[in-house]
Amino acid sequence: MTALGWPLAAAMASAGLNGAIGVLASVRSGGQTLYRSLALMSFSFSLWSMAYVAVWPEFHDPFWMKVMFTPLSWLPGASLDFVWSFTGLPPEQRRLRTTPLYLAGLVAAALMWAGRISIQRFEFAYILGGLPVFAVALTLLTLHWRRAEHPAERNRRGYFLLAAWIAVIGGFADFLPAVGIPFPSVANIALIAYSLIVLMAIERHHLLDLRAAMGQALALIGASGLLGLALSLLARVTTLEGGTPFISFFVTSLALLWALPLLWKALNRTFNRPFLALQEQRERVLESAERSLEGVSDIERIEDAARTAAQSIWSAECEVLWHGPALRGFHRPDVLPEELRIPLAADPQPQTLSDLERAADPGLARLREFLEKRKMAAVAPILREGQLVGVLLLGAPERGYFELAGVRWLRRFAQALGRAVRSAELAQGLLHADRLAQMGTLAAGIAHEVRNPLSAMRGAAELLHGPLPEETRLEYLRILEDEITRMDEILTSLLDYASARTPKARCRWAEVWDRVERLIRVDLPRELKLRQEGADLELAVAGAHLQQILINLVKNAVRAALSAKGERQRSEDGAPMGAATGSVQPEVRVSLTAGDGCAVLEVSDSGSGIPAEVFDRLFIPFASASPGGTGLGLATVRRLAELYGGRAWAENGERGARFVVELPIADGGGA
């Protein structure tokens, strides 16, 4: 590199590096003032360096000298905008303080371009007005750096403090010859150092999604290069052929307007492939979580979905803390401490530990201390209709940090969890209303069922007070005994219906069926055929509950089969002489098979089927159509099945009715 060549090389390097920072910050700013002002400063430095290349070495070209000084007009405003955003000044105060600086700079630049003031006067005005502004900026950055409590945050602030000092000192050193102090031009060297330090801060402290930003920046540069090449070739061809430039550019513009969206999409996809793959993975996880939470009715499923998503995206541990009093219909303890609840209710946004390390607010400082104590790296509030109902805590991700796109995804995921909480609360409310309705039905049924035996007992007791023959007295005593037995059966059925699920329940099908068969065989008529078949599965159900399901279903099937036989017998007795008659043996068939992730129990009979008018209220308590029945047998079957996550239903077959119950298979409980 020659003595005359190094300033030009330094200017070109400065233009490229600062332009790259400007592109990175602008394409990933997301409307944030911090990154927007960083992009404006970087583009200003890049434009200054490019103009420096154009005027070097004579510095006499008036046009390029104006171009070189124009970015300096808004640089004081952009610098303070960045510094105040970096130090946490509220947006309203920041805008109030920086707007006059922007306006003053633009007015000065306009006067320079209009020829009302010379370039030399613009230089002096910039020195006089810019020095105090940059002194304030450096002071604020220095104080902000000194106030950092954690080493990592002090290091992050130190990068920008060092870069700012180098840029300001190196930049103003170029103005020393203008005031009569001989000094070599080091502004571009200073800007190169500035850009490298900023890039190091971005990479080390993850201030930008570098992979995504680099992909979009490369796509933008590639598209711009191709467009510039196309227009250059067009101008060359037009010059050689002697055509009209307007027509050539017009036709080419039409083609470019059609091709550019497709070209941009292809380039963006090519350069952003790694980032887009990660983004698609996140979308799939979010979609899968939302599907799994459809119709959710319990909090545990929401917690499971959160843990699964955190493991899939970040390989991080996850914990959900609920604000018990805010949950409707769920009796959960309030495990959400104030150091989490108060700051997140005030600012319901996801926060990472690195974000909180540079927060000056005392509430956020307590939030940071809580995360550090729990060894968590991020927190996201779970809101239901704007009210804080819980928080999602995440441990350190596998890559060591949460990038900006990940934080935005975390916000969307927390919103999905909030919608799931609302859905669960609605389901719980409906379930509570259904339980109240069932309690009303039960109360009415109990009153009806108990009133009948009580009336009979009262009548028999009143008659026993008078003089009665011994035979009549014994008959009334038998009525009392029968009605007491009847009431005992009603209460026993109610206890079976209200029985609770046994934790970690397991039972073998063969053992339970043998016990049930011994209990019911003595009461079965000889002509009835009872068949049982199926695999000896181990079920995740209490043996007593499976026994109750079987007894209720088999007794119901036996009653239906014998009732149908009696009806057929009466029909045959009334048939004309010589008419063909046939006797069908009453039969009950019980089977257990392994279905799709569950065991399927079927009990069918050879009866006449379920009447249409009974079908809709078949499993409703006290809705029995059988003489002497309580109406709790089938209701108990369905409730016990649902108690273990299964279901029960009935249907009419070609011959008789068929009752089906799905029950869970125990882990490793296959035949």
XYZ file of C-alpha atoms in Angstrom:
671
model
C 0.000 0.000 0.000
C 1.539 3.354 -1.076
C 1.566 6.528 0.978
C -1.062 8.068 -1.270
C -3.214 4.911 -1.398
C -3.897 4.119 2.235
C -6.452 6.946 2.875
C -8.466 5.775 -0.110
C -8.347 2.148 1.067
C -9.329 3.179 4.608
C -12.285 5.208 3.273
C -13.509 2.292 1.166
C -13.199 -0.118 4.110
C -15.039 2.321 6.374
C -17.827 2.742 3.810
C -18.251 -1.019 3.484
C -18.150 -1.876 7.183
C -20.447 0.923 8.320
C -22.800 0.261 5.421
C -22.996 -3.387 6.513
C -23.866 -2.344 10.080
C -26.501 0.034 8.708
C -28.086 -2.731 6.624
C -27.998 -5.213 9.526
C -29.578 -2.750 11.939
C -32.222 -1.477 9.504
C -33.510 -4.832 8.238
C -33.857 -6.202 11.788
C -34.879 -3.028 13.658
C -38.571 -3.918 13.884
C -39.397 -0.254 14.478
C -37.159 0.006 17.570
C -35.545 3.426 17.940
C -32.275 1.979 19.243
C -31.577 0.015 16.058
C -33.116 2.646 13.779
C -30.787 5.349 15.120
C -27.825 2.940 14.939
C -28.663 2.313 11.275
C -28.907 6.061 10.577
C -25.508 6.732 12.171
C -23.879 3.859 10.291
C -25.314 4.937 6.934
C -24.115 8.491 7.676
C -20.569 7.256 8.289
C -20.739 5.083 5.163
C -21.946 7.985 2.986
C -19.255 10.283 4.428
C -16.555 7.726 3.590
C -17.870 7.168 0.055
C -17.864 10.919 -0.584
C -14.350 11.020 0.858
C -13.299 8.566 -1.874
C -14.778 10.889 -4.510
C -12.998 14.065 -3.314
C -9.656 12.516 -2.346
C -6.892 13.691 -2.624
C -7.543 17.330 -3.705
C -10.831 17.950 -1.734
C -11.833 20.699 -4.204
C -14.981 19.283 -5.850
C -17.859 21.434 -4.439
C -20.562 18.860 -5.170
C -18.858 15.929 -3.442
C -17.724 18.146 -0.591
C -21.380 18.992 0.059
C -22.277 15.308 -0.200
C -19.542 14.502 2.328
C -20.751 17.082 4.853
C -24.497 16.437 4.411
C -24.616 13.278 6.657
C -23.020 15.329 9.428
C -26.142 17.513 9.586
C -28.333 14.849 11.186
C -25.530 12.971 12.992
C -25.846 14.896 16.333
C -29.574 14.152 16.504
C -29.087 10.486 15.570
C -26.256 10.117 18.111
C -28.296 11.482 21.025
C -31.297 9.481 19.844
C -29.209 6.321 20.060
C -27.637 7.243 23.406
C -30.940 8.095 25.063
C -32.529 4.907 23.690
C -29.525 2.937 24.945
C -29.732 4.470 28.424
C -33.495 4.018 28.714
C -34.951 7.528 28.353
C -38.748 7.399 27.759
C -39.736 7.827 24.076
C -41.736 11.037 24.630
C -38.816 12.834 26.290
C -36.392 11.460 23.708
C -38.429 12.792 20.782
C -38.849 16.167 22.505
C -35.082 16.559 22.891
C -33.847 15.216 19.546
C -36.369 16.785 17.146
C -34.824 20.303 17.396
C -31.385 18.836 16.654
C -32.642 17.075 13.540
C -34.403 20.239 12.332
C -31.363 22.473 12.965
C -29.077 20.098 11.094
C -31.420 19.809 8.116
C -31.786 23.611 7.932
C -27.981 24.012 7.941
C -27.610 21.381 5.182
C -30.323 23.082 3.108
C -28.581 26.473 3.450
C -25.291 24.892 2.390
C -26.822 23.310 -0.729
C -28.639 26.559 -1.555
C -25.352 28.465 -1.414
C -26.493 30.695 1.430
C -23.593 29.538 3.585
C -20.207 28.261 2.453
C -18.801 24.810 3.174
C -16.219 26.408 5.481
C -18.953 28.127 7.534
C -20.863 24.851 7.694
C -17.700 23.233 9.085
C -17.326 25.910 11.794
C -21.032 25.705 12.674
C -20.789 21.928 12.952
C -17.753 22.162 15.236
C -19.383 24.756 17.496
C -22.752 23.010 17.654
C -21.595 19.395 17.441
C -18.909 19.392 20.118
C -21.335 20.066 23.039
C -23.809 17.491 21.689
C -21.196 14.756 21.380
C -19.760 15.709 24.772
C -23.200 15.145 26.308
C -23.486 11.819 24.468
C -20.103 10.629 25.703
C -20.898 11.731 29.264
C -24.195 9.847 29.266
C -22.558 6.704 27.898
C -19.774 6.911 30.471
C -22.220 7.307 33.379
C -24.359 4.481 32.008
C -21.285 2.266 31.837
C -20.266 3.096 35.408
C -23.755 2.296 36.733
C -23.743 -1.263 35.320
C -23.883 -3.760 38.207
C -23.127 -7.009 36.368
C -19.841 -7.648 34.562
C -21.584 -8.883 31.387
C -23.711 -5.735 31.174
C -20.728 -3.487 31.902
C -18.848 -5.248 29.111
C -21.731 -4.705 26.701
C -21.970 -1.012 27.548
C -18.192 -0.717 27.389
C -18.128 -1.770 23.737
C -20.374 1.119 22.700
C -18.636 3.577 25.002
C -15.248 2.756 23.473
C -16.638 2.892 19.924
C -18.253 6.279 20.601
C -15.050 7.815 22.029
C -13.016 6.597 19.043
C -15.558 7.873 16.492
C -15.888 11.314 18.108
C -12.141 11.886 18.639
C -11.194 10.535 15.212
C -13.955 12.455 13.481
C -13.201 15.829 15.019
C -9.463 15.313 14.436
C -10.204 15.798 10.720
C -11.432 19.326 11.482
C -8.181 20.398 13.155
C -6.561 21.568 9.878
C -9.600 23.805 9.291
C -8.746 25.785 12.453
C -5.044 25.984 11.627
C -3.783 22.884 13.488
C -1.883 20.494 11.210
C -3.001 16.882 11.763
C -3.220 13.823 9.470
C -6.641 12.576 8.391
C -7.554 9.683 10.703
C -11.353 9.861 10.520
C -11.723 6.785 8.318
C -9.299 4.804 10.491
C -11.390 5.785 13.513
C -14.604 4.785 11.733
C -13.107 1.408 10.819
C -12.235 0.844 14.487
C -15.734 2.041 15.480
C -17.447 -0.376 13.068
C -15.324 -3.353 14.146
C -16.052 -2.717 17.839
C -19.799 -2.397 17.136
C -19.754 -5.632 15.134
C -17.966 -7.351 18.023
C -20.640 -6.083 20.439
C -23.409 -7.310 18.135
C -21.837 -10.740 17.807
C -20.830 -11.204 21.435
C -23.980 -9.855 23.089
C -26.486 -10.997 20.419
C -27.885 -7.522 19.845
C -29.180 -8.580 16.430
C -30.304 -11.839 14.826
C -27.063 -11.916 12.869
C -27.928 -14.931 10.740
C -31.282 -13.522 9.702
C -29.933 -9.990 9.286
C -26.964 -11.173 7.244
C -29.256 -13.243 5.045
C -31.538 -10.305 4.306
C -28.575 -7.976 3.831
C -26.942 -10.345 1.324
C -30.252 -10.750 -0.476
C -30.616 -6.958 -0.655
C -27.053 -6.527 -1.940
C -27.504 -9.334 -4.459
C -30.774 -7.926 -5.788
C -29.284 -4.420 -5.993
C -26.224 -5.741 -7.825
C -28.284 -7.629 -10.376
C -30.540 -4.619 -10.902
C -27.547 -2.313 -11.353
C -25.952 -4.780 -13.793
C -29.156 -5.007 -15.820
C -29.510 -1.226 -16.052
C -25.813 -0.795 -16.934
C -26.055 -3.346 -19.734
C -29.213 -1.675 -20.962
C -27.499 1.744 -21.053
C -24.527 0.240 -22.865
C -26.679 -1.473 -25.484
C -28.772 1.672 -25.978
C -25.619 3.755 -26.524
C -24.131 1.273 -29.011
C -27.352 0.811 -30.966
C -28.300 4.465 -30.904
C -31.781 3.828 -29.536
C -33.966 6.052 -27.379
C -33.018 5.667 -23.697
C -36.579 6.416 -22.488
C -38.162 3.597 -24.493
C -35.444 1.127 -23.496
C -35.721 2.004 -19.815
C -39.543 1.966 -19.978
C -39.677 -1.530 -21.477
C -37.014 -2.785 -19.102
C -38.821 -1.248 -16.123
C -41.965 -3.201 -17.003
C -39.962 -6.417 -17.112
C -38.200 -5.582 -13.842
C -41.459 -4.747 -12.068
C -42.654 -8.229 -12.961
C -39.382 -10.027 -12.211
C -38.150 -8.204 -9.100
C -40.674 -9.702 -6.606
C -39.835 -13.212 -7.819
C -36.111 -12.428 -7.815
C -36.250 -10.959 -4.308
C -38.198 -13.940 -3.017
C -35.692 -16.385 -4.525
C -32.656 -14.484 -3.192
C -34.213 -14.029 0.225
C -35.000 -17.753 0.412
C -31.468 -18.675 -0.704
C -29.550 -16.463 1.716
C -31.986 -16.999 4.620
C -32.323 -20.771 4.304
C -30.846 -21.573 7.765
C -32.942 -18.892 9.441
C -36.106 -19.871 7.535
C -35.601 -23.522 8.518
C -35.513 -22.499 12.179
C -38.517 -20.235 11.655
C -40.476 -23.056 10.000
C -39.600 -25.350 12.901
C -40.951 -22.779 15.342
C -44.148 -22.403 13.331
C -44.627 -26.183 13.303
C -44.104 -26.380 17.059
C -46.550 -23.514 17.640
C -49.140 -25.080 15.346
C -48.708 -28.466 17.040
C -49.071 -26.876 20.485
C -52.231 -25.017 19.466
C -53.715 -28.239 18.075
C -52.909 -30.117 21.273
C -54.554 -27.344 23.311
C -57.812 -27.328 21.349
C -60.677 -28.027 23.709
C -58.322 -28.246 26.692
C -60.113 -28.478 30.020
C -57.296 -28.785 32.546
C -54.213 -26.783 33.495
C -51.888 -29.804 33.446
C -52.235 -30.178 29.661
C -51.231 -26.525 29.225
C -48.129 -27.102 31.338
C -47.242 -30.225 29.316
C -47.585 -28.291 26.042
C -45.285 -25.546 27.362
C -42.614 -28.037 28.428
C -42.785 -29.873 25.096
C -42.425 -26.652 23.081
C -39.492 -25.366 25.167
C -37.685 -28.656 24.737
C -38.338 -28.736 20.983
C -37.198 -25.170 20.263
C -34.416 -24.488 22.759
C -33.735 -27.800 24.544
C -34.406 -25.784 27.678
C -36.171 -26.630 30.895
C -39.526 -24.972 31.439
C -41.690 -24.128 34.417
C -45.149 -22.546 34.632
C -46.160 -20.547 37.708
C -49.857 -19.724 38.123
C -51.522 -16.766 39.793
C -54.135 -18.853 41.599
C -56.671 -16.100 42.439
C -56.841 -15.037 38.780
C -57.801 -18.513 37.494
C -61.530 -19.097 37.143
C -62.867 -22.495 38.084
C -59.494 -23.922 39.149
C -58.401 -24.196 42.748
C -54.671 -23.674 42.344
C -52.278 -22.313 44.966
C -50.890 -18.854 44.281
C -47.217 -19.554 43.545
C -46.588 -16.349 41.615
C -44.390 -14.082 43.775
C -44.720 -10.315 43.737
C -41.298 -9.808 42.152
C -42.714 -11.546 39.078
C -46.326 -10.431 39.173
C -45.914 -6.668 39.642
C -43.370 -5.872 36.863
C -44.959 -8.251 34.347
C -48.442 -6.888 35.022
C -47.090 -3.371 34.397
C -45.172 -4.353 31.243
C -46.507 -7.692 29.939
C -43.658 -8.491 27.547
C -41.213 -11.417 27.478
C -37.948 -10.583 29.226
C -34.590 -12.304 28.955
C -31.879 -12.211 31.564
C -29.621 -10.235 29.233
C -32.396 -7.644 28.732
C -32.942 -7.333 32.473
C -29.226 -6.873 33.167
C -29.367 -3.461 31.517
C -32.695 -2.420 33.082
C -32.584 0.431 35.598
C -36.141 -0.051 36.928
C -36.159 -1.485 40.503
C -39.041 -3.837 39.670
C -37.160 -5.306 36.733
C -34.057 -5.596 38.904
C -36.037 -7.745 41.379
C -37.326 -9.790 38.446
C -33.724 -10.367 37.331
C -32.732 -11.484 40.827
C -35.642 -13.938 40.890
C -34.591 -15.475 37.557
C -30.989 -15.780 38.676
C -32.093 -17.448 41.913
C -34.238 -19.971 39.980
C -31.458 -20.410 37.370
C -33.833 -19.338 34.599
C -32.918 -17.269 31.548
C -36.252 -15.881 30.296
C -39.782 -15.157 31.461
C -42.971 -14.609 29.462
C -46.293 -13.473 30.978
C -49.400 -15.561 30.276
C -52.368 -13.240 29.850
C -56.042 -14.085 29.686
C -57.968 -11.156 28.173
C -55.277 -8.747 29.377
C -55.101 -10.123 32.929
C -51.964 -11.850 34.198
C -52.811 -15.453 35.129
C -49.355 -17.028 35.075
C -45.797 -16.845 33.807
C -43.662 -19.110 31.678
C -40.100 -19.563 32.916
C -37.401 -20.876 30.585
C -33.923 -22.109 31.384
C -30.827 -21.338 29.355
C -31.246 -22.432 25.716
C -28.853 -24.865 24.092
C -27.139 -22.143 22.038
C -26.668 -20.008 25.151
C -28.905 -17.033 24.331
C -32.374 -16.027 23.104
C -32.220 -14.251 19.751
C -34.742 -11.534 18.871
C -36.818 -13.788 16.618
C -36.976 -16.332 19.449
C -38.247 -13.706 21.882
C -40.939 -12.657 19.392
C -41.955 -16.322 18.998
C -42.031 -16.670 22.787
C -44.512 -13.791 22.929
C -46.792 -15.540 20.418
C -46.515 -18.831 22.302
C -47.419 -17.149 25.597
C -50.464 -15.648 23.855
C -51.469 -19.148 22.698
C -51.167 -20.383 26.289
C -53.384 -17.487 27.408
C -56.042 -18.523 24.891
C -55.744 -22.109 26.142
C -56.291 -20.922 29.725
C -59.452 -19.129 28.594
C -60.638 -22.286 26.831
C -59.915 -24.401 29.918
C -61.806 -21.963 32.118
C -64.814 -22.069 29.797
C -64.705 -25.871 29.753
C -64.395 -25.919 33.527
C -67.369 -23.559 33.800
C -69.454 -25.773 31.540
C -68.342 -28.815 33.525
C -69.290 -27.079 36.760
C -72.687 -26.137 35.327
C -73.123 -29.718 34.120
C -72.218 -30.999 37.570
C -74.771 -28.660 39.140
C -77.368 -29.918 36.678
C -76.421 -33.515 37.510
C -76.669 -32.729 41.208
C -80.125 -31.345 40.606
C -81.077 -34.474 38.681
C -79.578 -36.658 41.399
C -81.400 -34.758 44.136
C -84.721 -35.068 42.306
C -84.062 -38.744 41.559
C -83.069 -39.520 45.144
C -86.168 -37.745 46.469
C -88.366 -39.697 44.048
C -86.706 -43.073 44.658
C -86.568 -42.724 48.433
C -90.092 -41.315 48.773
C -91.702 -44.481 47.359
C -90.203 -46.951 49.864
C -90.681 -44.444 52.682
C -94.381 -44.127 51.801
C -94.763 -47.914 51.777
C -92.860 -48.220 55.083
C -94.964 -45.501 56.697
C -98.188 -47.158 55.598
C -97.070 -50.560 56.859
C -95.927 -49.064 60.172
C -99.270 -47.312 60.708
C -101.177 -50.540 60.059
C -98.961 -52.461 62.472
C -100.205 -50.252 65.352
C -103.661 -51.838 65.178
C -104.833 -55.374 66.015
C -103.920 -57.607 63.042
C -103.952 -61.296 62.365
C -100.505 -62.881 62.641
C -100.322 -63.618 58.910
C -101.167 -60.006 57.998
C -98.660 -58.648 60.543
C -95.877 -60.807 59.073
C -96.780 -59.575 55.577
C -96.426 -55.923 56.667
C -93.098 -56.721 58.346
C -91.883 -58.264 55.081
C -92.914 -55.039 53.296
C -90.791 -53.054 55.758
C -87.794 -55.364 55.187
C -88.182 -55.226 51.398
C -88.372 -51.447 51.325
C -85.368 -51.108 53.640
C -83.443 -53.397 51.289
C -84.643 -51.273 48.386
C -83.346 -48.077 50.054
C -80.053 -49.784 50.814
C -79.683 -50.681 47.111
C -80.366 -47.072 46.136
C -77.698 -45.762 48.541
C -75.191 -48.404 47.410
C -75.752 -47.400 43.776
C -75.238 -43.761 44.682
C -71.940 -44.579 46.410
C -70.798 -46.526 43.335
C -71.751 -43.606 41.097
C -69.828 -41.108 43.245
C -66.716 -43.275 43.770
C -63.367 -41.570 43.207
C -60.534 -42.648 40.955
C -57.895 -44.816 42.595
C -54.381 -43.394 41.999
C -51.955 -45.672 40.108
C -54.691 -48.268 39.705
C -53.969 -51.560 37.878
C -55.833 -54.834 37.494
C -55.735 -58.015 35.387
C -58.765 -58.667 33.234
C -58.822 -62.434 33.827
C -58.771 -62.085 37.624
C -61.589 -59.540 37.691
C -63.737 -61.500 35.240
C -63.360 -64.736 37.261
C -64.559 -62.892 40.364
C -67.507 -61.302 38.516
C -68.550 -64.616 36.982
C -68.652 -66.328 40.391
C -70.794 -63.501 41.782
C -73.409 -63.463 39.027
C -73.444 -67.128 37.969
C -75.640 -68.221 40.916
C -78.424 -65.838 39.849
C -78.367 -66.697 36.129
C -81.086 -69.010 34.753
C -79.876 -72.232 33.198
C -81.217 -71.432 29.755
C -79.085 -68.280 29.439
C -75.741 -68.684 27.734
C -72.928 -66.456 29.030
C -69.871 -66.261 26.758
C -66.571 -64.510 27.484
C -63.590 -64.065 25.204
C -60.644 -61.723 24.857
C -57.035 -61.116 25.758
C -55.788 -61.087 29.323
C -54.787 -57.417 29.415
C -53.603 -55.395 32.384
C -55.708 -52.255 32.668
C -54.967 -48.938 34.364
C -58.252 -49.203 36.272
C -59.058 -50.177 39.854
C -60.245 -53.785 40.073
C -63.321 -52.773 42.104
C -64.334 -50.233 39.442
C -63.883 -52.708 36.569
C -65.926 -55.217 38.558
C -68.714 -52.667 39.033
C -68.721 -51.856 35.293
C -68.968 -55.545 34.390
C -71.695 -56.345 36.929
C -73.855 -53.419 35.809
C -73.456 -54.186 32.091
C -73.904 -57.965 32.407
C -76.981 -57.650 34.647
C -78.458 -55.148 32.192
C -77.731 -57.508 29.259
C -79.180 -60.544 31.090
C -82.360 -58.628 31.855
C -82.693 -57.555 28.194
C -82.039 -61.079 26.843
C -84.563 -62.757 29.195
C -87.147 -60.031 28.552
C -86.886 -60.575 24.795
C -87.231 -64.354 25.278
C -90.448 -63.860 27.231
C -91.868 -61.602 24.531
C -91.014 -64.144 21.832
C -92.573 -66.933 23.916
C -95.836 -65.006 24.235
C -95.781 -64.323 20.500
C -95.327 -68.035 19.768
C -98.163 -68.973 22.142
C -100.533 -66.753 20.165
C -99.397 -68.006 16.730
C -101.903 -69.933 14.514
C -101.739 -73.700 14.409
C -99.129 -74.930 11.932
C -97.206 -71.647 11.943
C -93.405 -72.021 12.084
C -91.968 -71.055 15.457
C -88.393 -71.125 16.732
C -86.891 -70.622 20.112
C -83.768 -68.501 20.347
C -81.629 -69.219 23.392
C -80.975 -66.014 25.375
C -77.305 -65.124 25.214
C -74.924 -62.537 26.680
C -71.464 -62.097 25.164
C -68.560 -60.318 26.909
C -65.290 -59.524 25.110
C -62.156 -57.469 25.730
C -59.788 -56.495 22.910
C -56.788 -54.175 22.573
C -57.744 -51.149 20.499
C -55.849 -48.039 19.408
C -54.051 -47.164 22.637
C -56.847 -48.494 24.854
C -58.794 -51.626 25.778
C -62.295 -52.044 24.305
C -64.840 -53.856 26.467
C -68.035 -55.004 24.693
C -71.131 -56.517 26.309
C -73.861 -57.561 23.873
C -77.155 -59.404 24.336
C -79.696 -61.280 22.242
C -82.502 -58.966 23.301
C -84.779 -56.785 21.224
C -82.484 -53.740 21.249
C -82.762 -50.320 22.819
C -86.046 -48.473 22.123
C -85.631 -45.149 20.331
C -87.450 -43.219 23.049
C -84.957 -44.480 25.660
C -81.724 -44.040 23.689
C -81.060 -40.353 24.434
C -81.448 -40.729 28.213
C -79.787 -44.111 28.524
C -76.847 -42.928 30.670
C -78.738 -40.263 32.645
C -79.090 -41.021 36.392
C -82.541 -42.207 37.514
C -83.748 -42.522 33.916
C -84.266 -46.294 34.025
C -86.895 -47.924 31.789
C -86.561 -51.285 33.584
C -89.144 -52.181 36.244
C -87.538 -51.952 39.663
C -84.314 -50.366 38.305
C -82.697 -47.350 39.982
C -81.411 -45.820 36.732
C -77.889 -45.554 38.162
C -76.299 -48.675 36.655
C -75.447 -47.331 33.189
C -74.797 -43.829 34.567
C -72.211 -45.409 36.890
C -70.614 -47.264 33.951
C -70.141 -44.058 31.966
C -68.883 -42.085 34.945
C -66.310 -44.730 35.899
C -65.105 -44.941 32.278
C -64.694 -41.152 32.059
C -62.973 -41.178 35.451
C -60.050 -42.983 33.797
C -60.075 -40.958 30.562
C -62.231 -43.461 28.667
C -65.776 -43.355 27.375
C -68.898 -45.502 27.172
C -71.682 -45.705 24.604
C -74.416 -48.015 23.354
C -75.703 -49.053 19.954
C -78.193 -51.477 18.499
C -76.773 -54.405 16.558
C -78.380 -56.900 14.192
C -79.511 -58.814 17.241
C -79.974 -56.984 20.508
C -77.957 -54.150 21.999
C -74.243 -53.666 22.352
C -72.559 -51.621 25.081
C -68.958 -50.499 24.494
C -66.536 -49.134 27.087
C -63.012 -47.850 26.363
C -60.524 -48.127 29.231
C -56.793 -47.344 29.458
C -54.210 -50.123 29.219
C -51.518 -50.071 31.892
C -47.956 -49.365 30.768
C -46.512 -52.677 29.609
C -49.885 -54.291 30.218
C -50.336 -55.961 26.808
C -51.356 -59.586 26.623
